[in-house]
Short mmCIF file of C-alpha atoms in Angstrom, two decimals:
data_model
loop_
_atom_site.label_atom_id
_atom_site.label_comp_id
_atom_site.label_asym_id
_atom_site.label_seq_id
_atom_site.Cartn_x
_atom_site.Cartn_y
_atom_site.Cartn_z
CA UNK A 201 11.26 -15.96 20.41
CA UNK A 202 11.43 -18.01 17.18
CA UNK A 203 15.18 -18.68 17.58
CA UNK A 204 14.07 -20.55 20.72
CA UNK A 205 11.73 -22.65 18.95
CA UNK A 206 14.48 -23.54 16.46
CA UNK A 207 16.87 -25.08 19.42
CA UNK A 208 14.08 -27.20 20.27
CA UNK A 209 12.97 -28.29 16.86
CA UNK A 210 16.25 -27.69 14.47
CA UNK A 211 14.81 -30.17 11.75
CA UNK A 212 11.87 -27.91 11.08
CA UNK A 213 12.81 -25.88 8.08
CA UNK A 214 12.56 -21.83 8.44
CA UNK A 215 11.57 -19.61 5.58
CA UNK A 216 11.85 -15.61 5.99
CA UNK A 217 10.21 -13.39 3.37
CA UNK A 218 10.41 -9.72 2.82
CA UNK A 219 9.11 -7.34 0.17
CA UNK A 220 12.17 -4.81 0.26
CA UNK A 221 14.89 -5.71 3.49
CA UNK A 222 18.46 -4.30 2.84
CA UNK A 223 21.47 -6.75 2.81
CA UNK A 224 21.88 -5.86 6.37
CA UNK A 225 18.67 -6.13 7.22
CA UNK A 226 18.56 -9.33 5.80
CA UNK A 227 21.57 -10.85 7.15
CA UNK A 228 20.10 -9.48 10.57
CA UNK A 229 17.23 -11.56 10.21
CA UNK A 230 18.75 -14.86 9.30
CA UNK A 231 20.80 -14.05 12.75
CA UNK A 232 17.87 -13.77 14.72
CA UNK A 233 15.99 -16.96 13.23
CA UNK A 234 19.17 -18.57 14.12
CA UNK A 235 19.76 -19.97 9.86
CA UNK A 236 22.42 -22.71 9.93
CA UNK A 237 24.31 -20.61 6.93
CA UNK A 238 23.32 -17.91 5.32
CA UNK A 239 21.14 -18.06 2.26
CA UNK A 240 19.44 -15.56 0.20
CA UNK A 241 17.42 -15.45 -2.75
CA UNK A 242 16.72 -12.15 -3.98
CA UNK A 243 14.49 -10.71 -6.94
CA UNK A 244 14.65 -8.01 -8.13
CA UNK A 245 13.09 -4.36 -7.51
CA UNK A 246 12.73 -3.54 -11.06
CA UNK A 247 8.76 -3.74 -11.81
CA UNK A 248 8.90 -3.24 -15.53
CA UNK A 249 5.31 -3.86 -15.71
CA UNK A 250 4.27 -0.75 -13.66
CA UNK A 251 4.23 2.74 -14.85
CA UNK A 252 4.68 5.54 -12.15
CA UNK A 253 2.87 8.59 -12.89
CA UNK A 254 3.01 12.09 -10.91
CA UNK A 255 -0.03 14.28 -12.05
CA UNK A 256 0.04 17.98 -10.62
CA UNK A 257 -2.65 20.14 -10.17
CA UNK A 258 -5.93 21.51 -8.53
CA UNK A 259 -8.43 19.40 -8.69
CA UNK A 260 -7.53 15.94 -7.19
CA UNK A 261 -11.15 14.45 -6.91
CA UNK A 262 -11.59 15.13 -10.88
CA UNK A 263 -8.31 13.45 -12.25
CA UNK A 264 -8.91 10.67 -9.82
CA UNK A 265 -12.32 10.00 -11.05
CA UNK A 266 -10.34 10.73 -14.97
CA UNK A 267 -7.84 7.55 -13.51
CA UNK A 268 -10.23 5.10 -12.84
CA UNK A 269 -12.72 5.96 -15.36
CA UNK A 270 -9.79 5.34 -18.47
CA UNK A 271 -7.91 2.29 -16.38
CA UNK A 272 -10.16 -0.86 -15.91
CA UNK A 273 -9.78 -2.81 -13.17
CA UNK A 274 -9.21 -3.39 -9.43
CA UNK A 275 -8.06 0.07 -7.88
CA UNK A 276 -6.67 0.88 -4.19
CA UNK A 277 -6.91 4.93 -3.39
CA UNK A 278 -4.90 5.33 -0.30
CA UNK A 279 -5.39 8.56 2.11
CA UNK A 280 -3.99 9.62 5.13
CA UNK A 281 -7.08 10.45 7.36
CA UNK A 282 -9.62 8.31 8.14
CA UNK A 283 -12.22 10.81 7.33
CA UNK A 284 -11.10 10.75 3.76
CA UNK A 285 -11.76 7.25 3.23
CA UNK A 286 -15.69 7.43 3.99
CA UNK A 287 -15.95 10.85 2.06
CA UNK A 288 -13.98 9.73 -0.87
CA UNK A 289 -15.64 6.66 -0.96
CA UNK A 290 -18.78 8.02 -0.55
CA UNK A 291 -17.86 10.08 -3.94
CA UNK A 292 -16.89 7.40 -5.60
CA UNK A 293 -20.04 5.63 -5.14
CA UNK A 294 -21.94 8.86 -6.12
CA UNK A 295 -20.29 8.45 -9.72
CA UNK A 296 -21.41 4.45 -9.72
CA UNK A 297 -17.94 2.99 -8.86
CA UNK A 298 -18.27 0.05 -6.39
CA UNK A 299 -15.95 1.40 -3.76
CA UNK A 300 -15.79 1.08 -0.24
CA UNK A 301 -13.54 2.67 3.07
CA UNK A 302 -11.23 0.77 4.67
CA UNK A 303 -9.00 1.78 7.82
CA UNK A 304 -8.12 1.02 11.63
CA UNK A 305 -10.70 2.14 13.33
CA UNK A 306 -13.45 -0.24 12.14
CA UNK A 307 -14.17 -3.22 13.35
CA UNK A 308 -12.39 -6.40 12.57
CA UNK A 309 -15.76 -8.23 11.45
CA UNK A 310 -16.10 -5.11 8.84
CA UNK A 311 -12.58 -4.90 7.28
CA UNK A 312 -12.74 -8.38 6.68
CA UNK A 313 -15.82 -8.45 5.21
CA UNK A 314 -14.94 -5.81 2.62
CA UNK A 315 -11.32 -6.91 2.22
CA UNK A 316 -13.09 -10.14 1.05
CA UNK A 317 -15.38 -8.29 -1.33
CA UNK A 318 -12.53 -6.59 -2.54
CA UNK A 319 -10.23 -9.35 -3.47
CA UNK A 320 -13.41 -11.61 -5.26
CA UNK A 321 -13.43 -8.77 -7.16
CA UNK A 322 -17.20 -7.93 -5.87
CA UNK A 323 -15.87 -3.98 -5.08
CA UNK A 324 -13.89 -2.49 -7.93
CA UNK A 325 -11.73 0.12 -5.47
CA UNK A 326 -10.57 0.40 -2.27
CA UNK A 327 -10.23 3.70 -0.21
CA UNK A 328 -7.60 3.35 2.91
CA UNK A 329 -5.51 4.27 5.09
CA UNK A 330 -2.19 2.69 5.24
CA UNK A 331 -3.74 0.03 7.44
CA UNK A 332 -4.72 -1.27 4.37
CA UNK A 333 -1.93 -3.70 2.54
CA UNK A 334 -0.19 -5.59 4.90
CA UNK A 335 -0.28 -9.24 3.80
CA UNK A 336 -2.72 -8.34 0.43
CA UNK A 337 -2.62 -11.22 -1.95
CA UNK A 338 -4.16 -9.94 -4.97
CA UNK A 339 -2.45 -10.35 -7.93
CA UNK A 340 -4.78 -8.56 -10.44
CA UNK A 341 -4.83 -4.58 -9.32
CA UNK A 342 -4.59 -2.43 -12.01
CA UNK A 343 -3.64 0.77 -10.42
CA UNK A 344 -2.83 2.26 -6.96
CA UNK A 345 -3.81 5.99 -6.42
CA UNK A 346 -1.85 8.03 -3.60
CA UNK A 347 -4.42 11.40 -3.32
CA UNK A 348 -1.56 12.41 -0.47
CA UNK A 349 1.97 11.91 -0.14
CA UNK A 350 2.95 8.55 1.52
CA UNK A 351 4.64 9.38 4.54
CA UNK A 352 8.39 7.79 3.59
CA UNK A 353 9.73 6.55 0.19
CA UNK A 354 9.55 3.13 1.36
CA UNK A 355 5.43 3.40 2.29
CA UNK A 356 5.30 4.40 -1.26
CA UNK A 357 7.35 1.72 -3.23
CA UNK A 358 5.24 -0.83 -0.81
CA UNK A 359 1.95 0.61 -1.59
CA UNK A 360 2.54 1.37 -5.33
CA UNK A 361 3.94 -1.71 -5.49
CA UNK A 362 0.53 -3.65 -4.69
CA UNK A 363 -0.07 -3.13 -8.43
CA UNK A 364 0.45 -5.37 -11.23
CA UNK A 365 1.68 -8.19 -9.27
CA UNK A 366 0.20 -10.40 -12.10
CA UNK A 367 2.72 -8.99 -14.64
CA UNK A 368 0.35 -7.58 -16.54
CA UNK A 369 0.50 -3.63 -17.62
CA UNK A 370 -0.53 -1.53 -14.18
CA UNK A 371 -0.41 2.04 -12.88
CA UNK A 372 0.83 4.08 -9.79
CA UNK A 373 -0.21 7.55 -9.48
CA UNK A 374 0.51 10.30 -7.31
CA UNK A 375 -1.77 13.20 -7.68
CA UNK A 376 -0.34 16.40 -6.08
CA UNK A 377 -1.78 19.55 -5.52
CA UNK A 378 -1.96 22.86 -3.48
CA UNK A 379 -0.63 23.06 0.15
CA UNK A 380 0.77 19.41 -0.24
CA UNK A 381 4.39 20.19 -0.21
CA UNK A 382 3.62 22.57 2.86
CA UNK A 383 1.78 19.40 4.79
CA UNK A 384 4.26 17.06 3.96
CA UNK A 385 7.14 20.09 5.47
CA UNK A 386 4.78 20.03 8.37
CA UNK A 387 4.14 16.78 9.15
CA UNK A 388 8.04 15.84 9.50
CA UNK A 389 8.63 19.01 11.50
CA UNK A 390 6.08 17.28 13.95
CA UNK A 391 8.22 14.17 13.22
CA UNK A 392 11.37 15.11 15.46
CA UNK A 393 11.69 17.24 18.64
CA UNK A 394 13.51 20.92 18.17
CA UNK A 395 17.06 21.05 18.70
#
């Protein structure tokens, strides 16, 4: 592992970043990476810049079209299925927004090619999965869309969190609906084995 790097090579300095690790999570880390002492520089979690919104109601594909029609700028819609990236997509595209579907199951040569449209700003919004974020570097995204819950309330302050990295004013929604509350009951029943 890295630790056994740093026995051979101790004068190469080590730097460990993390969006959101605990204290102990933290302190684990610098363990592992074998730090000489312990030193960590935190920011913080308040985002003053981004305005969480819950909207509630029936019709999901017309307040998200409502969203990015009234908030200018680069957009990520996230999804659970991949199905729901190419048909909401698709919609979006019907209605003249530059959007595109992004998840695991297509092929390397294809993410990266629209990841790359995406970030020069050549494709206004991105429809994923939560394949879609790891290691993003855009600073400029205006708002982040969930159409279903995020499976954990850490997935959520990650992905919301892709917004306004710039500082500037940007938007998180959550649009709920109908059945969602049942899915979300169902999906961490699935989650565990029965007693």
């Amino acid at each position: 592992g890295i630790s056994a790097v740093r026995e051979r090579r101790p004068e190469i300095p080590v730097l460990a970043l993390t969006a959101s690790a605990t204290t102990e999570v933290a302190n684990d880390i610098m363990e592992r990476l074998a730090f000489g002492a312990p030193h960590v520089i935190r920011g913080s979690f308040q985002r003053p810049e981004l305005a969480l919104w819950i909207s509630k109601g029936e019709d999901k594909q017309g307040r998200l079209l409502r969203i990015l029609r009234h908030v200018p700028g680069t957009a990520i819609v996230y999804v659970r299925e991949r199905r729901s990236t190419t048909r909401m997509a698709a919609l979006l595209q019907q209605q003249g927004i530059p959007a595109a579907a992004y998840h695991a199951g297509l092929p390397t040569e294809e993410r990266d090619r629209i990841q790359q449209e995406w970030t020069e700003g050549r494709l206004r919004c991105m429809v994923a999965t939560n394949a879609f974020g790891m290691g993003i570097d855009k600073a400029d995204v205006r708002v982040v869309i969930h159409l279903e819950p995020p499976p954990d309330l850490e997935s959520y302050y990650q992905e919301a969190g892709r917004a306004g990295r710039d500082g500037q004013a940007a938007y998180a929604f959550r649009l709920t609906g109908p059945g969602d509350q049942e899915r979300m009951e169902d999906r961490l029943a699935a989650s565990y084995p029965p007693l």
